[in-house]
PDB file of C-alpha atoms in Angstrom:
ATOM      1  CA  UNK B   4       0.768  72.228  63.465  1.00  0.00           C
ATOM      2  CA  UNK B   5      -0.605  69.024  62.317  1.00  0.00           C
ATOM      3  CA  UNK B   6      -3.625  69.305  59.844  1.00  0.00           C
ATOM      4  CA  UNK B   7      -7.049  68.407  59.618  1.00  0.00           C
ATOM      5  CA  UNK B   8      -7.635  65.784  56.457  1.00  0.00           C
ATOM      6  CA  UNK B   9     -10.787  65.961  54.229  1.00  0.00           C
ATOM      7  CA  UNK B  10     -10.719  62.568  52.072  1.00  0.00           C
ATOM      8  CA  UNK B  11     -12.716  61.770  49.148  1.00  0.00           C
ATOM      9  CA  UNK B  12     -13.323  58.583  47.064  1.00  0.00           C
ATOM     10  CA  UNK B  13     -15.010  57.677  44.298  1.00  0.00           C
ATOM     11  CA  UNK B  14     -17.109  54.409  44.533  1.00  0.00           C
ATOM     12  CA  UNK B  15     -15.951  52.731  41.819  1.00  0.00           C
ATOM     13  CA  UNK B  16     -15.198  49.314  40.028  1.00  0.00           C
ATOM     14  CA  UNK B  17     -11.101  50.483  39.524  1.00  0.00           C
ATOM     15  CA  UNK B  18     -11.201  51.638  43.414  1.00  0.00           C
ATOM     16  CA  UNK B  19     -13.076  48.193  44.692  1.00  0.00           C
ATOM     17  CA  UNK B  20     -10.343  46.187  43.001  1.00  0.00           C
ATOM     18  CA  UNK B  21      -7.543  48.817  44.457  1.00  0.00           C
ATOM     19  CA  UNK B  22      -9.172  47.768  48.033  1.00  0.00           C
ATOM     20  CA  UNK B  23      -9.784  44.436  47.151  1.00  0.00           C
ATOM     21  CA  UNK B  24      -5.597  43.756  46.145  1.00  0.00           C
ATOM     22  CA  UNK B  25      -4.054  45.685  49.174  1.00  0.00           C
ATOM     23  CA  UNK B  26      -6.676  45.523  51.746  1.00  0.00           C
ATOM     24  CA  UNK B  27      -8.797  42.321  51.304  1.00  0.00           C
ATOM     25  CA  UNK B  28      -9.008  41.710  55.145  1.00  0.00           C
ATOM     26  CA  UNK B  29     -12.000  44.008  55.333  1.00  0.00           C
ATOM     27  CA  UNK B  30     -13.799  42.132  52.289  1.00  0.00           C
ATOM     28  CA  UNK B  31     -16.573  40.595  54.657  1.00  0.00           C
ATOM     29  CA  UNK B  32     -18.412  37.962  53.042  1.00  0.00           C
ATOM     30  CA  UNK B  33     -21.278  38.120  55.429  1.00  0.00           C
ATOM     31  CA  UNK B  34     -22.512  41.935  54.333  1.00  0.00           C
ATOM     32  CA  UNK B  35     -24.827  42.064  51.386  1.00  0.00           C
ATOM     33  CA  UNK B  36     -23.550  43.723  48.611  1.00  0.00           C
ATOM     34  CA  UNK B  37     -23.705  47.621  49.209  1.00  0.00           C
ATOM     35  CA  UNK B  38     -22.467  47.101  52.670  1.00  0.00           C
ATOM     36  CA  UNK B  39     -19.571  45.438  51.658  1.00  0.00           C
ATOM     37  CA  UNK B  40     -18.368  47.899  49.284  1.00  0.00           C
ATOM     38  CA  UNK B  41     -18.584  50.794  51.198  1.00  0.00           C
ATOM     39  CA  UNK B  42     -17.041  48.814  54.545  1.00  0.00           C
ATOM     40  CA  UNK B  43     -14.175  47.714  52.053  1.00  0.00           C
ATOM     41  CA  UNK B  44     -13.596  51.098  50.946  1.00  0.00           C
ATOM     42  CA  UNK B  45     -14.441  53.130  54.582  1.00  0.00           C
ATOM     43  CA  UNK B  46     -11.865  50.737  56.074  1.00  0.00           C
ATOM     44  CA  UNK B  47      -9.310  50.578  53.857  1.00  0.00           C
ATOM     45  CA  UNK B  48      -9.384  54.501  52.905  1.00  0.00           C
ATOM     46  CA  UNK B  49      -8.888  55.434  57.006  1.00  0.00           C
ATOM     47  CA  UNK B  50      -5.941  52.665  57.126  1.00  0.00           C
ATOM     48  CA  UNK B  51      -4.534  53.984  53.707  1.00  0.00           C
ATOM     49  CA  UNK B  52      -4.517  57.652  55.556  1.00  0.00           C
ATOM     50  CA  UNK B  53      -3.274  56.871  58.444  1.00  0.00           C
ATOM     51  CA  UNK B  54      -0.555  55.099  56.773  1.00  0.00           C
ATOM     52  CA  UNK B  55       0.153  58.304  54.745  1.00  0.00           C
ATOM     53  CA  UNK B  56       0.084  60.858  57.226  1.00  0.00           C
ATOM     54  CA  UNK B  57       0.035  59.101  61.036  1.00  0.00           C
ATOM     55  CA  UNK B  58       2.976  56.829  59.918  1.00  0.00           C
ATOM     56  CA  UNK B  59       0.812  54.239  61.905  1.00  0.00           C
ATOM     57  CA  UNK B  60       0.677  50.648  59.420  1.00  0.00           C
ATOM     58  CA  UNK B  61      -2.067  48.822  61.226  1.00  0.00           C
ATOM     59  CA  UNK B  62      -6.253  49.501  61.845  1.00  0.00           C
ATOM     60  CA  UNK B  63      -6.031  50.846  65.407  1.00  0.00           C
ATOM     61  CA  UNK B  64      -9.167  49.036  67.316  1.00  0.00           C
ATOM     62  CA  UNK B  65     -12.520  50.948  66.633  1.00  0.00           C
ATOM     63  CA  UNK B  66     -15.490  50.825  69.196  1.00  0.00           C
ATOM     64  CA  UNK B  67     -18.666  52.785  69.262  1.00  0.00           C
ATOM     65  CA  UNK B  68     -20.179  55.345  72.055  1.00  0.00           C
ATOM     66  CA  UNK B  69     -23.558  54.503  72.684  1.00  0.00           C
ATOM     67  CA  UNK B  70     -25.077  56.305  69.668  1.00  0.00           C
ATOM     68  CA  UNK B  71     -22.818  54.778  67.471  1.00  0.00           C
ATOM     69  CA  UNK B  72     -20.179  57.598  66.802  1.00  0.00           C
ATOM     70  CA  UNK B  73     -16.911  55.529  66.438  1.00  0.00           C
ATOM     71  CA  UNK B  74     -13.603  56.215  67.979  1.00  0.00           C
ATOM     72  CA  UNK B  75      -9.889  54.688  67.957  1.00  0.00           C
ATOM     73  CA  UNK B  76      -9.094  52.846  71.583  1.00  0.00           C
ATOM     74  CA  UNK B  77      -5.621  53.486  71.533  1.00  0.00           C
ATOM     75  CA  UNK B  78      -5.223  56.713  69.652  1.00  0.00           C
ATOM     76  CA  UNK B  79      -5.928  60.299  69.972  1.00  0.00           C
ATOM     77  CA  UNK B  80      -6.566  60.580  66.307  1.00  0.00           C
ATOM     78  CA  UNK B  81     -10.326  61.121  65.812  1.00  0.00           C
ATOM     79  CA  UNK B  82     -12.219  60.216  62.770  1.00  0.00           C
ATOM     80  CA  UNK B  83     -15.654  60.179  60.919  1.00  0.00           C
ATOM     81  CA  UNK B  84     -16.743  58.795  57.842  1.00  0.00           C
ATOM     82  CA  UNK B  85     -19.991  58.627  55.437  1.00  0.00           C
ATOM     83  CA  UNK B  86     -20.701  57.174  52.417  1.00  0.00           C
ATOM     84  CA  UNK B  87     -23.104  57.944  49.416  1.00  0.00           C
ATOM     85  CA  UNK B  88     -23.963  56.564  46.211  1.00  0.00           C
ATOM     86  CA  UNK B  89     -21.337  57.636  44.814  1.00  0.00           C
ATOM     87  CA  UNK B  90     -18.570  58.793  47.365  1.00  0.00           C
ATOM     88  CA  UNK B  91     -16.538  57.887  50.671  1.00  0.00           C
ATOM     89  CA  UNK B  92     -15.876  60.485  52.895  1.00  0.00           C
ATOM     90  CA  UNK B  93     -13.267  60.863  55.904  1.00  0.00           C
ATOM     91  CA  UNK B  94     -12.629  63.602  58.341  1.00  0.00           C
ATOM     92  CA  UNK B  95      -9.762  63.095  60.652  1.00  0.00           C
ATOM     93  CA  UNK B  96      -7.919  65.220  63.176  1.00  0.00           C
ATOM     94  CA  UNK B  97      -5.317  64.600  65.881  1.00  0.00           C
ATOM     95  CA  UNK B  98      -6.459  67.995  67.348  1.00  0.00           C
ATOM     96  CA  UNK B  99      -9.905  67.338  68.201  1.00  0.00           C
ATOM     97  CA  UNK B 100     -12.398  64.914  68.674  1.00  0.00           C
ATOM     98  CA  UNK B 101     -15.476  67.210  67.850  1.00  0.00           C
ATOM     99  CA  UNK B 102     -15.628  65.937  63.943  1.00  0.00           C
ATOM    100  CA  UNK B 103     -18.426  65.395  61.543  1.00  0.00           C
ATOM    101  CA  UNK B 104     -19.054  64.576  57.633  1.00  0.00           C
ATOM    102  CA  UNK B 105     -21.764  63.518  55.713  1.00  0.00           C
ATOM    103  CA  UNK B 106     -22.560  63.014  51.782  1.00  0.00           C
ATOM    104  CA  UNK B 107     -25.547  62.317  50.489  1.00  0.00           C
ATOM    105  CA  UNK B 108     -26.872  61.401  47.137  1.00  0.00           C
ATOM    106  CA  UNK B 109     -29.437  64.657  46.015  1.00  0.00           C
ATOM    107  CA  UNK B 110     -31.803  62.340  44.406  1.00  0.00           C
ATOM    108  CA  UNK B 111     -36.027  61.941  45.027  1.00  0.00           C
ATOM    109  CA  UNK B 112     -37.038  60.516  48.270  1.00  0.00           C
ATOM    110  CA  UNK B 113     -40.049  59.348  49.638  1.00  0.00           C
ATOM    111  CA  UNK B 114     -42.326  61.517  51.602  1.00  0.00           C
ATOM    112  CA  UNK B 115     -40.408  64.781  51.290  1.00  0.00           C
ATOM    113  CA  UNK B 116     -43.022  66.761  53.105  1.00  0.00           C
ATOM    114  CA  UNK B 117     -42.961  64.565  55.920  1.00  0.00           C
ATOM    115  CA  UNK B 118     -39.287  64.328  55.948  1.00  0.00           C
ATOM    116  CA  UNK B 119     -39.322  68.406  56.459  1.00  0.00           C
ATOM    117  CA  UNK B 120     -42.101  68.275  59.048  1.00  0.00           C
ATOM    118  CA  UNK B 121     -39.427  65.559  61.295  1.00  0.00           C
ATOM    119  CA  UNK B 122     -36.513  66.569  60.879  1.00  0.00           C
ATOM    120  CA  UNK B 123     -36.939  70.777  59.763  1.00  0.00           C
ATOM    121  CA  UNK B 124     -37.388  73.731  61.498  1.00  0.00           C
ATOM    122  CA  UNK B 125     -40.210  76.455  60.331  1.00  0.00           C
ATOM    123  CA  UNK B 126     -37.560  78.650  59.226  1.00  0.00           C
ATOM    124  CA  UNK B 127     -35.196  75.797  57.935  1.00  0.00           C
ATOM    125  CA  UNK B 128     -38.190  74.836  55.665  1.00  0.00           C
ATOM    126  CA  UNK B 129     -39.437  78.068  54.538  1.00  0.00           C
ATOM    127  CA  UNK B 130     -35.537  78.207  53.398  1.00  0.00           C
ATOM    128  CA  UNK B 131     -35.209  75.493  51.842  1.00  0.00           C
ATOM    129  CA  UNK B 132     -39.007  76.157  49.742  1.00  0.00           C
ATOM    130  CA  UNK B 133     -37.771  79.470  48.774  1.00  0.00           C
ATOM    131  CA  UNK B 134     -38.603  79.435  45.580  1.00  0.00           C
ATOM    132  CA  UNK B 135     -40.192  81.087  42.139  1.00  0.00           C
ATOM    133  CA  UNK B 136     -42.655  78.240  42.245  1.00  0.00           C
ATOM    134  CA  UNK B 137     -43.461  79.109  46.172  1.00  0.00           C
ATOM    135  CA  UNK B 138     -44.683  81.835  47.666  1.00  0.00           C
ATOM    136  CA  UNK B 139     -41.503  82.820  51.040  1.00  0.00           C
ATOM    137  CA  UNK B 140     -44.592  83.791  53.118  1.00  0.00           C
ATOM    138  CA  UNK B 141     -46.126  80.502  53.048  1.00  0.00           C
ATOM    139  CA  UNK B 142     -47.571  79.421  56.211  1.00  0.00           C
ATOM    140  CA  UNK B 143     -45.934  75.767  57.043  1.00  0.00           C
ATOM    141  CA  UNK B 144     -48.377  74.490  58.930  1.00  0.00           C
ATOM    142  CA  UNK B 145     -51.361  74.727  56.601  1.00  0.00           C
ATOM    143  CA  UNK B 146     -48.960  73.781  53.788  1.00  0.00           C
ATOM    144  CA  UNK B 147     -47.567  70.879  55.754  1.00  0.00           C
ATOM    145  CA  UNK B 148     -51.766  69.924  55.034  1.00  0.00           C
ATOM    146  CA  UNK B 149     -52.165  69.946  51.778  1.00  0.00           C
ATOM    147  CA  UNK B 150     -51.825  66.149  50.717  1.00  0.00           C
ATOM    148  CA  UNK B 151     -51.233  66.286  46.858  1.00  0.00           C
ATOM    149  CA  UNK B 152     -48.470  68.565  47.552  1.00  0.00           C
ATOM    150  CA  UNK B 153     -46.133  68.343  43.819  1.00  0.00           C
ATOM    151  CA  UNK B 154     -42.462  66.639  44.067  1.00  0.00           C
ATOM    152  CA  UNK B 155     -39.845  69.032  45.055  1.00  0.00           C
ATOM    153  CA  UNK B 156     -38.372  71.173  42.842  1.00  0.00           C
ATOM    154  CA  UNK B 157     -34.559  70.699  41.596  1.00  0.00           C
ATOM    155  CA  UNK B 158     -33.294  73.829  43.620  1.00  0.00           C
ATOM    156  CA  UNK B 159     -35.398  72.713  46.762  1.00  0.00           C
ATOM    157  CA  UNK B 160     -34.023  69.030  46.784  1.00  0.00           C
ATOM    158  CA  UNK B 161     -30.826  70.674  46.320  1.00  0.00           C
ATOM    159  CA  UNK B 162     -31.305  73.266  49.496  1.00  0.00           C
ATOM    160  CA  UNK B 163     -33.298  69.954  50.947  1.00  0.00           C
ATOM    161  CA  UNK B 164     -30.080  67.872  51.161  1.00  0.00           C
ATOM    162  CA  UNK B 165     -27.823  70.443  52.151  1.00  0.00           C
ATOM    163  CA  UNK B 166     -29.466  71.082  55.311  1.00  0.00           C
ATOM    164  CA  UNK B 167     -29.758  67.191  55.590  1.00  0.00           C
ATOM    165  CA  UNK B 168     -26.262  66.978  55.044  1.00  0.00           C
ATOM    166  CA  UNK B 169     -25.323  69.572  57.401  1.00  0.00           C
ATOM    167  CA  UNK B 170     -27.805  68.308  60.596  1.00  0.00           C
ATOM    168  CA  UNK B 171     -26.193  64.758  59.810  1.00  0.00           C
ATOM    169  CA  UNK B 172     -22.492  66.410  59.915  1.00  0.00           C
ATOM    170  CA  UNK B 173     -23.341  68.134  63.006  1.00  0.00           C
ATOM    171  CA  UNK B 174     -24.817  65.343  65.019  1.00  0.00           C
ATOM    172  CA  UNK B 175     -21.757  63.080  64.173  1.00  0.00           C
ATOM    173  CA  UNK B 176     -19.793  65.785  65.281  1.00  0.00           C
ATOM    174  CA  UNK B 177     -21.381  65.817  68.356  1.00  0.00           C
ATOM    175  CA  UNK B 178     -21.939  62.065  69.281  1.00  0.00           C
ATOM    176  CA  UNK B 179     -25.310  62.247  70.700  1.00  0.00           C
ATOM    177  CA  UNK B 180     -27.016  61.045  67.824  1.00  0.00           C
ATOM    178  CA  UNK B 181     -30.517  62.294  67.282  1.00  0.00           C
ATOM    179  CA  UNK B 182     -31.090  63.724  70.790  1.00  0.00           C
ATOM    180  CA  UNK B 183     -29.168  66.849  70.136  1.00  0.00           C
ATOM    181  CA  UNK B 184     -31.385  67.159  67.145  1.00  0.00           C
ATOM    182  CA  UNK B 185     -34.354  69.935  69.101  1.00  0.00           C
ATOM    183  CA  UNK B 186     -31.558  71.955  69.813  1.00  0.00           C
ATOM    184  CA  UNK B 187     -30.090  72.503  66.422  1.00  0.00           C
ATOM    185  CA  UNK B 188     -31.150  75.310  64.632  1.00  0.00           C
ATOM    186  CA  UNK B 189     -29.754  76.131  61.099  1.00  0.00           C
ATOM    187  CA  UNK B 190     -30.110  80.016  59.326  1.00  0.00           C
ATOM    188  CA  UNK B 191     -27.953  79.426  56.131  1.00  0.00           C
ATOM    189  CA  UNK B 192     -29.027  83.057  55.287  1.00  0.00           C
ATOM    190  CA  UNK B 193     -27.251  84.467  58.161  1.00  0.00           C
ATOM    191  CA  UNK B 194     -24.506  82.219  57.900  1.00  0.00           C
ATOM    192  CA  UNK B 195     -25.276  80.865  61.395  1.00  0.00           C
ATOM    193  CA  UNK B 196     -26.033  78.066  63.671  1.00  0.00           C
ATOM    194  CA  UNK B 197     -26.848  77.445  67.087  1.00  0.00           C
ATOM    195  CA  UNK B 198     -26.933  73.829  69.276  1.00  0.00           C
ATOM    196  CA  UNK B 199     -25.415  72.342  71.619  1.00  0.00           C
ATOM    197  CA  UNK B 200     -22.400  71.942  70.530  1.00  0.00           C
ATOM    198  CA  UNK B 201     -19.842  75.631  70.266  1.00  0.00           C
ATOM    199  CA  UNK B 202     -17.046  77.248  68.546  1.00  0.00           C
ATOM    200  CA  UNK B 203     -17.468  75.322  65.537  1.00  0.00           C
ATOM    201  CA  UNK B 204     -18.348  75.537  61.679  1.00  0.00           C
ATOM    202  CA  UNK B 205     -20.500  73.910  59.037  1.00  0.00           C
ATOM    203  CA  UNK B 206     -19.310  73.960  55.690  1.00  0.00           C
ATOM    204  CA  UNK B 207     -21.847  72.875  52.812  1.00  0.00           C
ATOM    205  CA  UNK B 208     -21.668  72.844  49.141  1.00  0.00           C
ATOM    206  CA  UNK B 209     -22.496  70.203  46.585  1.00  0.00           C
ATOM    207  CA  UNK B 210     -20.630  67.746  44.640  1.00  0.00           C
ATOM    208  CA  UNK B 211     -20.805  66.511  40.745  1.00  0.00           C
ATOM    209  CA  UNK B 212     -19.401  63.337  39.664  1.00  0.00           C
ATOM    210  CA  UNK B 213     -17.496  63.802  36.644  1.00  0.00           C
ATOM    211  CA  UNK B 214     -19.658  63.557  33.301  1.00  0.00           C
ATOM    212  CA  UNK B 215     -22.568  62.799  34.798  1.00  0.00           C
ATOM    213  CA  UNK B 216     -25.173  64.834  36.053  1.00  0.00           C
ATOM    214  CA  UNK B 217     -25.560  63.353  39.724  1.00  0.00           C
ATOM    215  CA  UNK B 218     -24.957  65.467  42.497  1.00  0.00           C
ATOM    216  CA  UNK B 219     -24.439  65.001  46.188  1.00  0.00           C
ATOM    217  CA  UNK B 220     -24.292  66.988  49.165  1.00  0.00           C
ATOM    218  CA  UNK B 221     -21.302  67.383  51.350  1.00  0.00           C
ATOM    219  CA  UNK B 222     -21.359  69.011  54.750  1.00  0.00           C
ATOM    220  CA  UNK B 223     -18.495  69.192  57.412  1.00  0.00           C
ATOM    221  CA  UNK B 224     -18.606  69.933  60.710  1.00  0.00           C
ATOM    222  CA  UNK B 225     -15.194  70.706  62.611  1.00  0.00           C
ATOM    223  CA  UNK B 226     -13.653  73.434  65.221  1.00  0.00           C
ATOM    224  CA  UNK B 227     -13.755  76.764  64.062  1.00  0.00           C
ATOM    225  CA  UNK B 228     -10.098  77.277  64.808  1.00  0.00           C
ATOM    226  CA  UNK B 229      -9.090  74.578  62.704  1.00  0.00           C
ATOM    227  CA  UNK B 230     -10.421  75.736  59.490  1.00  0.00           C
ATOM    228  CA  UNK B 231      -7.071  77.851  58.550  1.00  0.00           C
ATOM    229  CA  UNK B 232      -5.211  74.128  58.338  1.00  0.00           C
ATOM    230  CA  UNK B 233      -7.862  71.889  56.848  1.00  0.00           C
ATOM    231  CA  UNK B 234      -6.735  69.909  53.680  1.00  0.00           C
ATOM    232  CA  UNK B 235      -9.063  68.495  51.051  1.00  0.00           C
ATOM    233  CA  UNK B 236      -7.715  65.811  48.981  1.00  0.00           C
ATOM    234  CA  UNK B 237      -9.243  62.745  47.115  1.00  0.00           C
ATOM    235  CA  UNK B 238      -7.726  59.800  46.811  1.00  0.00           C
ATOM    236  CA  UNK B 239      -7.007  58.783  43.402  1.00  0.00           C
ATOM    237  CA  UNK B 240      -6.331  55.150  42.087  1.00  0.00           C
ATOM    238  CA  UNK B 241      -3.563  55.009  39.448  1.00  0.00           C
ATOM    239  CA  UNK B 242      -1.719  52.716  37.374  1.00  0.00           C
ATOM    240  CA  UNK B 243      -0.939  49.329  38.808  1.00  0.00           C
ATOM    241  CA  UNK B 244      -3.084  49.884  41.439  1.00  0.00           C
ATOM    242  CA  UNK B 245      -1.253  52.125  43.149  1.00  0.00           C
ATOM    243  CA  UNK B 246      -3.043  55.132  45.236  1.00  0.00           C
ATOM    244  CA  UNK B 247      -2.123  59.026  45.258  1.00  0.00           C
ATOM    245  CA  UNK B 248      -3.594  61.615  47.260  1.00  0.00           C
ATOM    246  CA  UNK B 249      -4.338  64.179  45.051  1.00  0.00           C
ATOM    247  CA  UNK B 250      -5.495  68.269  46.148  1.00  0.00           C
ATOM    248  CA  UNK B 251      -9.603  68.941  46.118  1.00  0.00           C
ATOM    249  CA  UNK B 252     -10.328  72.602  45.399  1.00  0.00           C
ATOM    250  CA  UNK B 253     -13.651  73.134  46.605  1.00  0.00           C
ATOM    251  CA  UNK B 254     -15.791  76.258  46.332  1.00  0.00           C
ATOM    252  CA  UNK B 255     -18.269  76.441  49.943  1.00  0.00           C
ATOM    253  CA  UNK B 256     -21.460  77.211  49.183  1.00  0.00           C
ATOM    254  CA  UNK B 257     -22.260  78.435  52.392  1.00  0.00           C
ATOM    255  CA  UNK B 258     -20.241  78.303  55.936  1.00  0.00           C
ATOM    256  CA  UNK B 259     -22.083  78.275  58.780  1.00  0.00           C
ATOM    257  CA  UNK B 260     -20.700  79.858  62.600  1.00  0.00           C
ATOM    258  CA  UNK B 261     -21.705  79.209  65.857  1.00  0.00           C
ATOM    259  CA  UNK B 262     -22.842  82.055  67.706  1.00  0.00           C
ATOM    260  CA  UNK B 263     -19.173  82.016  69.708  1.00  0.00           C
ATOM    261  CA  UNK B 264     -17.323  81.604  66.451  1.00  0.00           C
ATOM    262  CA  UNK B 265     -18.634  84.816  65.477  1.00  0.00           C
ATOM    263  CA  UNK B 266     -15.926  88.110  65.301  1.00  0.00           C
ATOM    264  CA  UNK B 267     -16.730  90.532  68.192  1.00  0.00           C
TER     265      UNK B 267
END
């Protein structure tokens, strides 16, 4: 059975020039700066894998539902990508189209409050404020009031981003874009979700870049059935320029069923 590929790679100045030497057709000189690294490296990292593992040696055609999740024309290979600070990310599958990733960079933001008020449900926020500085039975709505409210908390940007992460992941997966967003409810302490999607899983965790002390979140989103044959690899740049896929152990922090994915 063919497997489902989880790709990682580092933004970096040795991985630029590896994409810069073997795939300079997607340099584009018209993106400012950040946007041209990480289309450079999104682009060339899906042609490098499907090279590797589809045997197929040029960029299928990519077009865009109308939310923006993108798909191969000719090809029943499905794919999604993200990119953070500090990471690229692919997910792609020849056994489903219902795939979704997302990274983010766990750093301060602007407006956290109002960030959890938008995007968070009550219980999704009293999770993710669970904390020795917090009281759990804190009432959101008279705390979403208080306007001098301090900075988050390194554990609650942490818990912040992961449910970020995983409502990003999700959404991709589902290529509606923000309107499935009502529907989507998140209970990481049941190890559950619910939305409109089904018989799927959410995995979250967080990543460290090597000696450093930044951290991202990582969430995927694929069919539940799947998970037995999904493959985590990063691809490493090594001398002359040449790249290696090379296998990602990574520890879940939490995984996430759909109420249908659950054992009877």
């Amino acid at each position: 059975m063919s497997q489902t590929y989880c790709i990682l790679l580092s933004i970096n100045e040795e991985n630029i020039e590896w994409a810069k030497i073997h795939y300079p057709q997607f340099w584009n000189e018209d993106l400012g700066d950040k946007k041209r690294t990480s289309f450079l490296l999104s682009r060339a990292l899906l042609l490098q894998t499907l090279k590797t593992y589809y045997n197929i040696s040029e960029l299928p055609k990519i077009s865009y539902n109308q939310h923006q999740k993108p798909y191969f024309d000719s090809s029943n290979i499905a794919f999604n990508l993200t990119h953070s600070q500090n990471f690229i990310g692919l997910i792609i599958s020849s056994q489903t189209t219902t795939l979704g990733i997302d990274i983010e960079a766990i750093i301060p933001r602007r407006n956290f409050l109002g960030l959890l008020q938008r995007t968070f449900t009550t219980p999704e926020t009293q999770w993710i404020l669970q904390s020795e500085s917090h009281d759990q039975s804190i009432d959101i709505r008279e705390f979403s009031q208080i306007k001098n409210h301090p900075p988050l908390n390194n554990d609650e940007m942490i818990r912040f981003f992961l449910l970020w992460s995983a409502k990003e992941a999700y959404l991709k997966a589902d290529g509606r874009g923000l309107q499935g967003l009502n529907t989507l409810c998140l209970n990481p302490k049941r190890s559950t979700m619910s939305g409109d999607l089904n018989k799927g899983t959410l995995l979250l965790t967080t990543l460290s870049i090597a000696d450093t002390e930044a951290l991202n979140s990582i969430a995927l989103y694929l069919p539940h059935n799947l998970l037995a044959d999904l493959s985590i690899k990063t691809l490493a740049i090594i001398s002359h320029h040449q790249a290696i896929y090379r296998p990602l152990s990574i520890k879940w922090d939490f995984q996430l069923l759909e109420s249908d994915s659950l054992p009877s």
